[in-house]
PDB file of C-alpha atoms and ligand atoms in Angstrom:
ATOM      1  CA  MET A1455     134.693 -38.226 134.489  1.00 97.00           C
ATOM      2  CA  LYS A1456     130.888 -38.506 133.761  1.00 98.00           C
ATOM      3  CA  ILE A1457     128.298 -36.445 131.941  1.00 98.00           C
ATOM      4  CA  GLY A1458     125.081 -35.436 133.132  1.00 98.00           C
ATOM      5  CA  ILE A1459     122.345 -34.005 131.079  1.00 98.00           C
ATOM      6  CA  ASP A1460     119.108 -32.356 132.386  1.00 96.00           C
ATOM      7  CA  LEU A1461     116.813 -32.136 129.259  1.00 95.00           C
ATOM      8  CA  GLY A1462     114.309 -29.393 130.711  1.00 92.00           C
ATOM      9  CA  GLY A1463     111.241 -27.713 129.068  1.00 89.00           C
ATOM     10  CA  THR A1464     112.922 -24.424 129.249  1.00 91.00           C
ATOM     11  CA  ASN A1465     116.753 -25.147 129.438  1.00 94.00           C
ATOM     12  CA  LEU A1466     118.815 -28.083 128.204  1.00 97.00           C
ATOM     13  CA  VAL A1467     121.984 -28.258 130.601  1.00 98.00           C
ATOM     14  CA  VAL A1468     125.101 -30.395 130.365  1.00 98.00           C
ATOM     15  CA  ALA A1469     127.675 -30.790 132.969  1.00 98.00           C
ATOM     16  CA  LEU A1470     131.231 -32.656 133.143  1.00 98.00           C
ATOM     17  CA  CYS A1471     131.106 -34.279 136.643  1.00 98.00           C
ATOM     18  CA  GLN A1472     134.074 -36.249 138.593  1.00 97.00           C
ATOM     19  CA  GLU A1473     133.310 -39.998 139.174  1.00 95.00           C
ATOM     20  CA  ASN A1474     131.977 -38.747 142.775  1.00 93.00           C
ATOM     21  CA  GLY A1475     129.213 -36.779 141.165  1.00 95.00           C
ATOM     22  CA  GLU A1476     130.970 -33.133 141.683  1.00 96.00           C
ATOM     23  CA  ILE A1477     130.511 -30.784 138.613  1.00 97.00           C
ATOM     24  CA  VAL A1478     133.429 -29.598 136.953  1.00 97.00           C
ATOM     25  CA  ASN A1479     132.079 -27.620 134.082  1.00 98.00           C
ATOM     26  CA  LYS A1480     128.453 -26.914 133.513  1.00 98.00           C
ATOM     27  CA  LEU A1481     126.761 -25.432 130.312  1.00 98.00           C
ATOM     28  CA  SER A1482     123.277 -24.695 129.040  1.00 97.00           C
ATOM     29  CA  VAL A1483     121.254 -23.449 126.012  1.00 98.00           C
ATOM     30  CA  PRO A1484     117.550 -23.025 125.760  1.00 97.00           C
ATOM     31  CA  THR A1485     115.827 -26.323 124.819  1.00 96.00           C
ATOM     32  CA  LYS A1486     114.782 -26.583 121.200  1.00 96.00           C
ATOM     33  CA  THR A1487     111.363 -27.891 122.010  1.00 93.00           C
ATOM     34  CA  GLY A1488     109.440 -29.945 119.119  1.00 93.00           C
ATOM     35  CA  ASP A1489     113.054 -30.321 117.441  1.00 95.00           C
ATOM     36  CA  PRO A1490     114.356 -33.395 118.353  1.00 96.00           C
ATOM     37  CA  GLU A1491     117.557 -33.515 116.018  1.00 97.00           C
ATOM     38  CA  GLY A1492     118.234 -30.018 117.159  1.00 97.00           C
ATOM     39  CA  VAL A1493     117.855 -31.212 120.814  1.00 97.00           C
ATOM     40  CA  LYS A1494     120.223 -34.099 120.021  1.00 97.00           C
ATOM     41  CA  ALA A1495     122.768 -31.741 118.223  1.00 98.00           C
ATOM     42  CA  ASP A1496     122.874 -29.456 121.087  1.00 98.00           C
ATOM     43  CA  MET A1497     123.358 -32.125 123.691  1.00 98.00           C
ATOM     44  CA  LYS A1498     126.390 -33.734 121.526  1.00 98.00           C
ATOM     45  CA  MET A1499     127.969 -29.966 121.200  1.00 98.00           C
ATOM     46  CA  LEU A1500     127.446 -29.411 124.817  1.00 98.00           C
ATOM     47  CA  ALA A1501     128.987 -32.785 125.921  1.00 98.00           C
ATOM     48  CA  LYS A1502     131.926 -32.083 123.710  1.00 98.00           C
ATOM     49  CA  LYS A1503     132.491 -28.328 124.945  1.00 98.00           C
ATOM     50  CA  VAL A1504     132.262 -29.078 128.634  1.00 98.00           C
ATOM     51  CA  CYS A1505     135.180 -31.325 127.936  1.00 98.00           C
ATOM     52  CA  ASP A1506     136.917 -29.076 125.453  1.00 98.00           C
ATOM     53  CA  ASP A1507     136.787 -26.110 127.968  1.00 98.00           C
ATOM     54  CA  ARG A1508     138.570 -28.131 130.469  1.00 97.00           C
ATOM     55  CA  GLY A1509     140.907 -30.206 128.281  1.00 97.00           C
ATOM     56  CA  ILE A1510     139.612 -33.440 129.155  1.00 97.00           C
ATOM     57  CA  SER A1511     139.856 -35.806 126.333  1.00 98.00           C
ATOM     58  CA  TYR A1512     136.486 -37.405 125.360  1.00 98.00           C
ATOM     59  CA  ARG A1513     138.210 -41.083 126.120  1.00 97.00           C
ATOM     60  CA  HIS A1514     138.057 -40.047 129.955  1.00 97.00           C
ATOM     61  CA  VAL A1515     134.415 -39.893 130.120  1.00 98.00           C
ATOM     62  CA  THR A1516     133.095 -43.360 131.279  1.00 97.00           C
ATOM     63  CA  SER A1517     129.276 -42.790 131.055  1.00 97.00           C
ATOM     64  CA  ILE A1518     126.488 -40.220 129.926  1.00 98.00           C
ATOM     65  CA  GLY A1519     123.229 -39.953 132.011  1.00 98.00           C
ATOM     66  CA  LEU A1520     120.265 -38.084 130.854  1.00 98.00           C
ATOM     67  CA  GLY A1521     117.586 -36.865 133.105  1.00 96.00           C
ATOM     68  CA  VAL A1522     113.789 -36.308 131.163  1.00 94.00           C
ATOM     69  CA  PRO A1523     110.636 -34.467 132.153  1.00 91.00           C
ATOM     70  CA  GLY A1524     108.585 -37.301 131.237  1.00 88.00           C
ATOM     71  CA  SER A1525     108.312 -41.121 130.472  1.00 88.00           C
ATOM     72  CA  PHE A1526     111.182 -42.907 128.893  1.00 92.00           C
ATOM     73  CA  VAL A1527     112.120 -46.701 127.927  1.00 92.00           C
ATOM     74  CA  LYS A1528     115.361 -47.530 130.160  1.00 92.00           C
ATOM     75  CA  GLU A1529     116.367 -50.496 127.831  1.00 92.00           C
ATOM     76  CA  THR A1530     116.491 -48.661 124.710  1.00 94.00           C
ATOM     77  CA  CYS A1531     117.667 -45.165 125.924  1.00 95.00           C
ATOM     78  CA  THR A1532     114.314 -43.656 124.522  1.00 95.00           C
ATOM     79  CA  PHE A1533     112.613 -40.954 125.740  1.00 95.00           C
ATOM     80  CA  GLU A1534     108.752 -41.295 125.376  1.00 93.00           C
ATOM     81  CA  PHE A1535     106.757 -38.317 126.024  1.00 89.00           C
ATOM     82  CA  ALA A1536     106.224 -35.137 127.992  1.00 84.00           C
ATOM     83  CA  THR A1537     103.795 -32.383 127.318  1.00 80.00           C
ATOM     84  CA  ASN A1538     106.302 -29.631 127.687  1.00 83.00           C
ATOM     85  CA  LEU A1539     108.550 -30.864 125.330  1.00 89.00           C
ATOM     86  CA  GLN A1540     106.650 -31.577 122.209  1.00 90.00           C
ATOM     87  CA  MET A1541     108.411 -34.705 121.249  1.00 92.00           C
ATOM     88  CA  ARG A1542     107.776 -38.211 121.014  1.00 94.00           C
ATOM     89  CA  ASN A1543     109.826 -41.412 121.080  1.00 96.00           C
ATOM     90  CA  VAL A1544     113.306 -40.003 120.755  1.00 96.00           C
ATOM     91  CA  CYS A1545     116.024 -42.742 121.040  1.00 97.00           C
ATOM     92  CA  PHE A1546     119.285 -41.189 122.418  1.00 97.00           C
ATOM     93  CA  SER A1547     121.569 -44.211 122.501  1.00 95.00           C
ATOM     94  CA  ASP A1548     123.628 -43.556 119.402  1.00 96.00           C
ATOM     95  CA  THR A1549     123.330 -39.680 119.949  1.00 97.00           C
ATOM     96  CA  PHE A1550     127.284 -39.156 121.208  1.00 98.00           C
ATOM     97  CA  LYS A1551     128.928 -41.523 118.996  1.00 96.00           C
ATOM     98  CA  PRO A1552     131.420 -41.905 117.589  1.00 97.00           C
ATOM     99  CA  ASP A1553     133.225 -39.029 119.975  1.00 97.00           C
ATOM    100  CA  PHE A1554     131.886 -40.787 123.045  1.00 97.00           C
ATOM    101  CA  ASP A1555     131.453 -44.714 122.809  1.00 96.00           C
ATOM    102  CA  VAL A1556     130.010 -45.222 126.067  1.00 97.00           C
ATOM    103  CA  PRO A1557     126.809 -46.310 127.776  1.00 96.00           C
ATOM    104  CA  VAL A1558     124.336 -43.811 127.777  1.00 97.00           C
ATOM    105  CA  TYR A1559     121.437 -44.031 130.607  1.00 97.00           C
ATOM    106  CA  ILE A1560     118.144 -42.290 130.829  1.00 97.00           C
ATOM    107  CA  ASP A1561     115.676 -41.652 133.723  1.00 95.00           C
ATOM    108  CA  ASN A1562     113.001 -39.153 134.930  1.00 92.00           C
ATOM    109  CA  ASP A1563     114.223 -35.800 136.409  1.00 91.00           C
ATOM    110  CA  GLY A1564     112.587 -36.399 139.733  1.00 92.00           C
ATOM    111  CA  ASN A1565     114.530 -39.866 140.037  1.00 95.00           C
ATOM    112  CA  CYS A1566     117.522 -38.106 139.059  1.00 96.00           C
ATOM    113  CA  ALA A1567     117.178 -35.362 141.704  1.00 96.00           C
ATOM    114  CA  ALA A1568     116.350 -37.909 144.235  1.00 97.00           C
ATOM    115  CA  LEU A1569     119.843 -39.881 143.334  1.00 97.00           C
ATOM    116  CA  GLY A1570     121.769 -36.519 143.203  1.00 97.00           C
ATOM    117  CA  GLU A1571     120.391 -35.508 146.800  1.00 97.00           C
ATOM    118  CA  ALA A1572     120.998 -39.071 148.121  1.00 97.00           C
ATOM    119  CA  LEU A1573     124.693 -39.390 146.920  1.00 96.00           C
ATOM    120  CA  ARG A1574     125.979 -35.846 146.924  1.00 96.00           C
ATOM    121  CA  GLY A1575     123.437 -33.667 148.763  1.00 97.00           C
ATOM    122  CA  ALA A1576     121.304 -33.985 151.882  1.00 97.00           C
ATOM    123  CA  GLY A1577     121.476 -37.663 151.901  1.00 96.00           C
ATOM    124  CA  LYS A1578     125.238 -37.935 151.609  1.00 96.00           C
ATOM    125  CA  GLY A1579     126.854 -40.970 153.484  1.00 95.00           C
ATOM    126  CA  THR A1580     123.503 -42.827 153.901  1.00 96.00           C
ATOM    127  CA  ARG A1581     122.197 -45.735 151.778  1.00 96.00           C
ATOM    128  CA  ASN A1582     118.278 -45.470 151.827  1.00 98.00           C
ATOM    129  CA  VAL A1583     116.879 -42.222 150.833  1.00 98.00           C
ATOM    130  CA  VAL A1584     113.417 -41.032 149.875  1.00 98.00           C
ATOM    131  CA  MET A1585     113.258 -37.581 148.389  1.00 97.00           C
ATOM    132  CA  VAL A1586     109.704 -35.873 148.147  1.00 97.00           C
ATOM    133  CA  THR A1587     109.532 -32.626 145.873  1.00 95.00           C
ATOM    134  CA  LEU A1588     106.802 -29.978 146.751  1.00 94.00           C
ATOM    135  CA  GLY A1589     106.259 -27.746 143.774  1.00 90.00           C
ATOM    136  CA  THR A1590     103.309 -27.330 141.492  1.00 87.00           C
ATOM    137  CA  GLY A1591     102.762 -31.200 141.706  1.00 90.00           C
ATOM    138  CA  VAL A1592     104.216 -33.742 144.436  1.00 94.00           C
ATOM    139  CA  GLY A1593     107.202 -35.770 143.063  1.00 91.00           C
ATOM    140  CA  GLY A1594     109.880 -37.790 144.239  1.00 92.00           C
ATOM    141  CA  GLY A1595     112.237 -40.586 144.161  1.00 96.00           C
ATOM    142  CA  LEU A1596     113.357 -43.660 145.897  1.00 97.00           C
ATOM    143  CA  VAL A1597     117.006 -44.492 146.414  1.00 97.00           C
ATOM    144  CA  ILE A1598     117.326 -47.816 148.159  1.00 97.00           C
ATOM    145  CA  ASP A1599     120.806 -49.336 148.961  1.00 95.00           C
ATOM    146  CA  GLY A1600     122.593 -46.544 147.129  1.00 94.00           C
ATOM    147  CA  LYS A1601     120.513 -47.198 143.774  1.00 94.00           C
ATOM    148  CA  LEU A1602     117.298 -45.597 142.424  1.00 95.00           C
ATOM    149  CA  TYR A1603     114.395 -48.039 142.660  1.00 95.00           C
ATOM    150  CA  THR A1604     112.080 -47.683 139.493  1.00 91.00           C
ATOM    151  CA  GLY A1605     110.350 -50.952 139.737  1.00 91.00           C
ATOM    152  CA  SER A1606     108.573 -52.580 136.929  1.00 89.00           C
ATOM    153  CA  ASN A1607     107.698 -50.497 134.063  1.00 84.00           C
ATOM    154  CA  ASN A1608     110.086 -47.839 135.465  1.00 85.00           C
ATOM    155  CA  ILE A1609     107.631 -46.023 137.019  1.00 87.00           C
ATOM    156  CA  ALA A1610     108.058 -46.620 140.823  1.00 92.00           C
ATOM    157  CA  GLY A1611     108.273 -43.725 143.252  1.00 92.00           C
ATOM    158  CA  GLU A1612     105.097 -41.745 142.429  1.00 91.00           C
ATOM    159  CA  ILE A1613     104.895 -40.368 145.691  1.00 94.00           C
ATOM    160  CA  GLY A1614     102.410 -37.808 145.061  1.00 95.00           C
ATOM    161  CA  HIS A1615      99.699 -40.401 144.106  1.00 95.00           C
ATOM    162  CA  MET A1616      99.588 -42.214 147.264  1.00 97.00           C
ATOM    163  CA  VAL A1617      95.892 -41.749 148.639  1.00 98.00           C
ATOM    164  CA  ILE A1618      95.984 -39.771 152.080  1.00 98.00           C
ATOM    165  CA  VAL A1619      91.904 -39.144 151.999  1.00 98.00           C
ATOM    166  CA  VAL A1620      89.738 -41.830 150.773  1.00 98.00           C
ATOM    167  CA  GLY A1621      87.259 -39.968 148.468  1.00 98.00           C
ATOM    168  CA  GLY A1622      88.809 -36.538 148.835  1.00 98.00           C
ATOM    169  CA  GLU A1623      89.955 -34.035 146.148  1.00 97.00           C
ATOM    170  CA  GLN A1624      89.996 -35.328 142.478  1.00 97.00           C
ATOM    171  CA  CYS A1625      93.478 -35.758 141.104  1.00 95.00           C
ATOM    172  CA  ASN A1626      94.720 -35.594 137.570  1.00 91.00           C
ATOM    173  CA  CYS A1627      95.588 -39.385 137.861  1.00 91.00           C
ATOM    174  CA  GLY A1628      92.007 -40.298 138.210  1.00 95.00           C
ATOM    175  CA  ARG A1629      92.101 -41.300 141.823  1.00 97.00           C
ATOM    176  CA  ARG A1630      90.692 -39.050 144.803  1.00 98.00           C
ATOM    177  CA  GLY A1631      92.426 -37.760 147.709  1.00 98.00           C
ATOM    178  CA  CYS A1632      96.133 -38.215 146.399  1.00 97.00           C
ATOM    179  CA  LEU A1633      99.100 -36.609 148.302  1.00 97.00           C
ATOM    180  CA  GLU A1634      99.674 -34.084 145.449  1.00 96.00           C
ATOM    181  CA  ARG A1635      96.137 -32.747 146.173  1.00 97.00           C
ATOM    182  CA  TYR A1636      97.027 -31.838 149.806  1.00 98.00           C
ATOM    183  CA  CYS A1637     100.659 -31.009 149.677  1.00 98.00           C
ATOM    184  CA  ALA A1638     101.617 -29.186 146.219  1.00 96.00           C
ATOM    185  CA  ALA A1639     102.074 -25.381 146.580  1.00 95.00           C
ATOM    186  CA  THR A1640      98.901 -25.141 144.542  1.00 95.00           C
ATOM    187  CA  ALA A1641      97.025 -27.383 147.302  1.00 97.00           C
ATOM    188  CA  MET A1642      98.085 -24.728 149.998  1.00 97.00           C
ATOM    189  CA  ILE A1643      96.833 -22.053 147.736  1.00 97.00           C
ATOM    190  CA  ARG A1644      93.446 -23.830 147.219  1.00 97.00           C
ATOM    191  CA  MET A1645      93.093 -24.501 150.998  1.00 98.00           C
ATOM    192  CA  ALA A1646      93.668 -21.025 151.693  1.00 98.00           C
ATOM    193  CA  ASN A1647      91.258 -19.800 149.001  1.00 98.00           C
ATOM    194  CA  GLU A1648      88.537 -22.121 150.342  1.00 97.00           C
ATOM    195  CA  ALA A1649      89.035 -20.944 153.772  1.00 97.00           C
ATOM    196  CA  LEU A1650      88.734 -17.084 152.827  1.00 97.00           C
ATOM    197  CA  ASP A1651      85.658 -17.777 150.663  1.00 97.00           C
ATOM    198  CA  GLY A1652      84.276 -20.047 153.199  1.00 96.00           C
ATOM    199  CA  SER A1653      84.071 -17.375 155.973  1.00 95.00           C
ATOM    200  CA  ALA A1654      84.146 -13.871 156.738  1.00 95.00           C
ATOM    201  CA  GLU A1655      87.085 -14.145 159.141  1.00 95.00           C
ATOM    202  CA  GLU A1656      89.495 -11.388 159.065  1.00 96.00           C
ATOM    203  CA  SER A1657      92.724 -12.115 157.359  1.00 97.00           C
ATOM    204  CA  SER A1658      95.836 -10.307 155.678  1.00 97.00           C
ATOM    205  CA  LEU A1659      95.375 -12.635 153.106  1.00 97.00           C
ATOM    206  CA  ARG A1660      92.255 -11.092 151.764  1.00 96.00           C
ATOM    207  CA  GLU A1661      94.079  -7.875 150.900  1.00 95.00           C
ATOM    208  CA  VAL A1662      97.068  -9.604 149.419  1.00 97.00           C
ATOM    209  CA  ARG A1663      94.583 -11.610 147.093  1.00 97.00           C
ATOM    210  CA  GLU A1664      92.750  -8.495 146.168  1.00 96.00           C
ATOM    211  CA  GLN A1665      95.723  -6.558 145.121  1.00 96.00           C
ATOM    212  CA  SER A1666      97.705  -9.221 143.244  1.00 95.00           C
ATOM    213  CA  GLY A1667      94.667 -11.386 142.031  1.00 94.00           C
ATOM    214  CA  LYS A1668      95.796 -14.640 143.453  1.00 95.00           C
ATOM    215  CA  LEU A1669      97.766 -16.091 146.156  1.00 96.00           C
ATOM    216  CA  THR A1670     101.085 -17.855 146.271  1.00 96.00           C
ATOM    217  CA  ALA A1671     102.389 -20.443 148.894  1.00 96.00           C
ATOM    218  CA  LYS A1672     104.887 -17.894 149.702  1.00 96.00           C
ATOM    219  CA  ASP A1673     102.090 -15.373 150.429  1.00 97.00           C
ATOM    220  CA  ILE A1674     100.557 -17.766 153.026  1.00 98.00           C
ATOM    221  CA  CYS A1675     103.802 -18.322 154.678  1.00 97.00           C
ATOM    222  CA  ASP A1676     104.627 -14.611 154.773  1.00 97.00           C
ATOM    223  CA  ALA A1677     101.173 -13.997 156.492  1.00 98.00           C
ATOM    224  CA  ARG A1678     101.600 -16.840 158.994  1.00 98.00           C
ATOM    225  CA  ASP A1679     105.117 -15.200 159.975  1.00 98.00           C
ATOM    226  CA  ALA A1680     103.407 -11.964 160.491  1.00 98.00           C
ATOM    227  CA  GLY A1681     100.986 -13.604 162.776  1.00 98.00           C
ATOM    228  CA  ASP A1682      97.823 -14.096 160.493  1.00 98.00           C
ATOM    229  CA  ALA A1683      95.706 -17.010 162.202  1.00 98.00           C
ATOM    230  CA  LEU A1684      93.772 -18.233 159.132  1.00 98.00           C
ATOM    231  CA  SER A1685      97.139 -18.755 157.360  1.00 98.00           C
ATOM    232  CA  ASP A1686      98.563 -20.440 160.284  1.00 98.00           C
ATOM    233  CA  ARG A1687      95.817 -22.892 160.491  1.00 98.00           C
ATOM    234  CA  ILE A1688      96.036 -23.724 156.560  1.00 98.00           C
ATOM    235  CA  PHE A1689      99.939 -24.167 157.085  1.00 98.00           C
ATOM    236  CA  ASP A1690      99.184 -26.550 160.154  1.00 98.00           C
ATOM    237  CA  LYS A1691      96.630 -28.469 158.443  1.00 98.00           C
ATOM    238  CA  TYR A1692      99.209 -28.826 155.350  1.00 98.00           C
ATOM    239  CA  CYS A1693     101.762 -30.259 157.553  1.00 98.00           C
ATOM    240  CA  ASP A1694      99.247 -32.736 158.838  1.00 98.00           C
ATOM    241  CA  TYR A1695      98.667 -34.025 155.425  1.00 98.00           C
ATOM    242  CA  LEU A1696     102.350 -33.936 154.605  1.00 98.00           C
ATOM    243  CA  ALA A1697     103.287 -35.848 157.586  1.00 98.00           C
ATOM    244  CA  CYS A1698     100.727 -38.366 157.197  1.00 98.00           C
ATOM    245  CA  GLY A1699     102.122 -39.137 153.718  1.00 98.00           C
ATOM    246  CA  LEU A1700     105.734 -39.248 155.068  1.00 98.00           C
ATOM    247  CA  ALA A1701     104.820 -41.385 157.757  1.00 98.00           C
ATOM    248  CA  ASN A1702     103.255 -43.726 155.435  1.00 98.00           C
ATOM    249  CA  LEU A1703     106.745 -43.849 153.257  1.00 98.00           C
ATOM    250  CA  ILE A1704     108.711 -44.312 156.371  1.00 98.00           C
ATOM    251  CA  ASN A1705     106.529 -47.311 157.595  1.00 97.00           C
ATOM    252  CA  ILE A1706     106.724 -49.191 154.168  1.00 97.00           C
ATOM    253  CA  LEU A1707     110.570 -48.220 153.604  1.00 97.00           C
ATOM    254  CA  GLN A1708     112.144 -47.170 156.709  1.00 97.00           C
ATOM    255  CA  PRO A1709     114.622 -45.023 154.903  1.00 98.00           C
ATOM    256  CA  ASP A1710     117.841 -43.319 156.620  1.00 98.00           C
ATOM    257  CA  CYS A1711     116.295 -39.874 155.852  1.00 98.00           C
ATOM    258  CA  ILE A1712     113.550 -38.221 153.849  1.00 98.00           C
ATOM    259  CA  VAL A1713     114.875 -35.289 151.812  1.00 98.00           C
ATOM    260  CA  ILE A1714     112.314 -32.519 151.160  1.00 98.00           C
ATOM    261  CA  GLY A1715     112.826 -30.295 147.948  1.00 96.00           C
ATOM    262  CA  GLY A1716     110.763 -28.123 145.469  1.00 93.00           C
ATOM    263  CA  GLY A1717     109.703 -24.557 146.218  1.00 92.00           C
ATOM    264  CA  VAL A1718     107.808 -25.278 149.309  1.00 94.00           C
ATOM    265  CA  SER A1719     111.118 -26.597 150.925  1.00 94.00           C
ATOM    266  CA  GLY A1720     112.293 -22.941 150.643  1.00 92.00           C
ATOM    267  CA  TYR A1721     110.510 -22.006 153.911  1.00 95.00           C
ATOM    268  CA  GLY A1722     113.296 -24.186 155.716  1.00 95.00           C
ATOM    269  CA  GLU A1723     112.989 -24.810 159.346  1.00 97.00           C
ATOM    270  CA  LYS A1724     109.540 -23.393 159.812  1.00 97.00           C
ATOM    271  CA  LEU A1725     108.532 -26.265 157.395  1.00 98.00           C
ATOM    272  CA  LEU A1726     110.673 -28.866 158.722  1.00 98.00           C
ATOM    273  CA  ALA A1727     110.396 -28.126 162.450  1.00 98.00           C
ATOM    274  CA  PRO A1728     106.472 -29.001 162.626  1.00 98.00           C
ATOM    275  CA  LEU A1729     106.832 -31.617 159.857  1.00 98.00           C
ATOM    276  CA  ARG A1730     109.533 -33.586 161.917  1.00 98.00           C
ATOM    277  CA  GLU A1731     107.231 -33.401 165.163  1.00 98.00           C
ATOM    278  CA  LYS A1732     104.022 -34.422 163.410  1.00 98.00           C
ATOM    279  CA  THR A1733     105.746 -37.270 161.440  1.00 98.00           C
ATOM    280  CA  ALA A1734     107.545 -38.441 164.216  1.00 97.00           C
ATOM    281  CA  ALA A1735     104.498 -38.806 166.304  1.00 96.00           C
ATOM    282  CA  GLU A1736     103.057 -41.021 163.793  1.00 95.00           C
ATOM    283  CA  HIS A1737     105.264 -43.387 162.177  1.00 95.00           C
ATOM    284  CA  PHE A1738     106.736 -46.672 163.576  1.00 95.00           C
ATOM    285  CA  LYS A1739     110.135 -46.677 165.417  1.00 92.00           C
ATOM    286  CA  VAL A1740     112.497 -48.671 167.367  1.00 92.00           C
ATOM    287  CA  GLY A1741     112.670 -47.000 170.770  1.00 92.00           C
ATOM    288  CA  ASP A1742     112.891 -43.219 170.124  1.00 90.00           C
ATOM    289  CA  LYS A1743     114.656 -43.583 166.849  1.00 93.00           C
ATOM    290  CA  VAL A1744     112.881 -40.894 164.551  1.00 96.00           C
ATOM    291  CA  THR A1745     113.710 -40.772 160.789  1.00 97.00           C
ATOM    292  CA  PRO A1746     115.637 -37.624 160.035  1.00 97.00           C
ATOM    293  CA  ILE A1747     113.666 -35.169 157.674  1.00 98.00           C
ATOM    294  CA  MET A1748     116.114 -32.921 155.907  1.00 97.00           C
ATOM    295  CA  ALA A1749     115.823 -30.082 153.238  1.00 97.00           C
ATOM    296  CA  ALA A1750     117.391 -30.628 149.556  1.00 97.00           C
ATOM    297  CA  THR A1751     120.837 -29.044 149.386  1.00 97.00           C
ATOM    298  CA  LEU A1752     121.756 -29.303 145.692  1.00 96.00           C
ATOM    299  CA  GLY A1753     118.835 -26.978 144.292  1.00 93.00           C
ATOM    300  CA  ASN A1754     118.663 -27.173 140.789  1.00 90.00           C
ATOM    301  CA  ASP A1755     122.102 -29.330 140.319  1.00 96.00           C
ATOM    302  CA  ALA A1756     120.416 -32.095 142.090  1.00 96.00           C
ATOM    303  CA  GLY A1757     118.859 -33.707 138.533  1.00 95.00           C
ATOM    304  CA  LEU A1758     122.224 -32.855 136.829  1.00 97.00           C
ATOM    305  CA  ILE A1759     124.391 -34.649 139.067  1.00 97.00           C
ATOM    306  CA  GLY A1760     122.055 -37.520 139.500  1.00 97.00           C
ATOM    307  CA  ALA A1761     121.795 -38.074 135.564  1.00 98.00           C
ATOM    308  CA  ALA A1762     125.709 -38.032 135.758  1.00 98.00           C
ATOM    309  CA  MET A1763     125.516 -40.819 138.395  1.00 96.00           C
ATOM    310  CA  LEU A1764     123.062 -43.129 136.699  1.00 96.00           C
ATOM    311  CA  ASN A1765     124.448 -46.457 136.206  1.00 88.00           C
ATOM    312  CA  ARG A1766     122.070 -48.731 135.118  1.00 69.00           C
TER     313      ARG A1766
HETATM  314 ZN1   ZN B 345      96.969 -38.810 141.749  1.00 85.46          ZN
END
C-alpha cells in the first residue's frame, strides 16, 4: 500500500492507495496555514487513520508521497514556499516516523496531478504524457517513460510560461506573451472584456457583465452555446493560442497523448474538438498520425493519486 497526501491551501487530504494507485480510503481536514507543526501533526494523524479505518497495518505501507502547492527540495523532502500556505522551509522526511519507517517523496501539485492522470486517468496505458491544466493560471507536468520529468532544479514543466506571442501580454514571471496570458480562464475573460470595451458590437455578454459585475469563462462558453457571435470569436481565438502551445509541446516531446485538466476543461468536447483540429493542423506528424488530446478524468483525486505514486 502507499499513502498520497495533497497539501492544499484550503484542505489537507490524505489517501491510502493500492500499489497501482487505486484509492482505498481518503480523509481530509482544513489546512492549518501558517502552522507547520499543526500541519505535520494532522498529516501523521490522518496517515494513521486511513490505515486504521481499513484495518491495514502501518508495516504494509511502502512509501508516502506529498504534493505541495509551491517550491520544494526533493533531496531533503523539504517544502520551500507557497504564498497560500504561509509557511517556509518545512522538512517532512521524519514526520511519519516511527510509525511509518518508509521513504517520503515530495513534488508540486501540478506534477502530481500529471503523474496521476498519466498512470491511472486519461493517460492510463501510455508512457509519455503531457498534462496541461487550464485554470486561474496554466500549469502542467511532463511524464516521460512513465516517470515525472522535473529537470534540473526540479522546475521543469512550466508549460504556462512558454512564450507564444513575442512582445505580447506582460506575465507575472517577467516575460511577455506567455501561454498563461492567453490560455488561462482569466485570459479568456480578459479577451472578452477587451472585445466588449473596444466596440459597440451587440453581445449577450454585455448584459451578463452588467448584471453580475464581472464575467467568468463559463459565461463566455454559455453565451457561445446560445449563439453569441462575439463569444464565439473570443473562444476561437482562445483555441488558436492553446493549439499553438500544444503543437509546440508536441513538436518537442511527441507524447503519446496530451491531457487537458482544470476548470476550462469542464467545457468538454466543445473545447476539445476544435482544439484537436487546430493542433493537428499545426504539429509535426508521421503520415496522418495525430497526437490524441483528452480531458482529464480524475478531477481532484489526480494530485492525490500522483503523490501516492511518487517514487524518486
Ligand atoms: Zn510567464
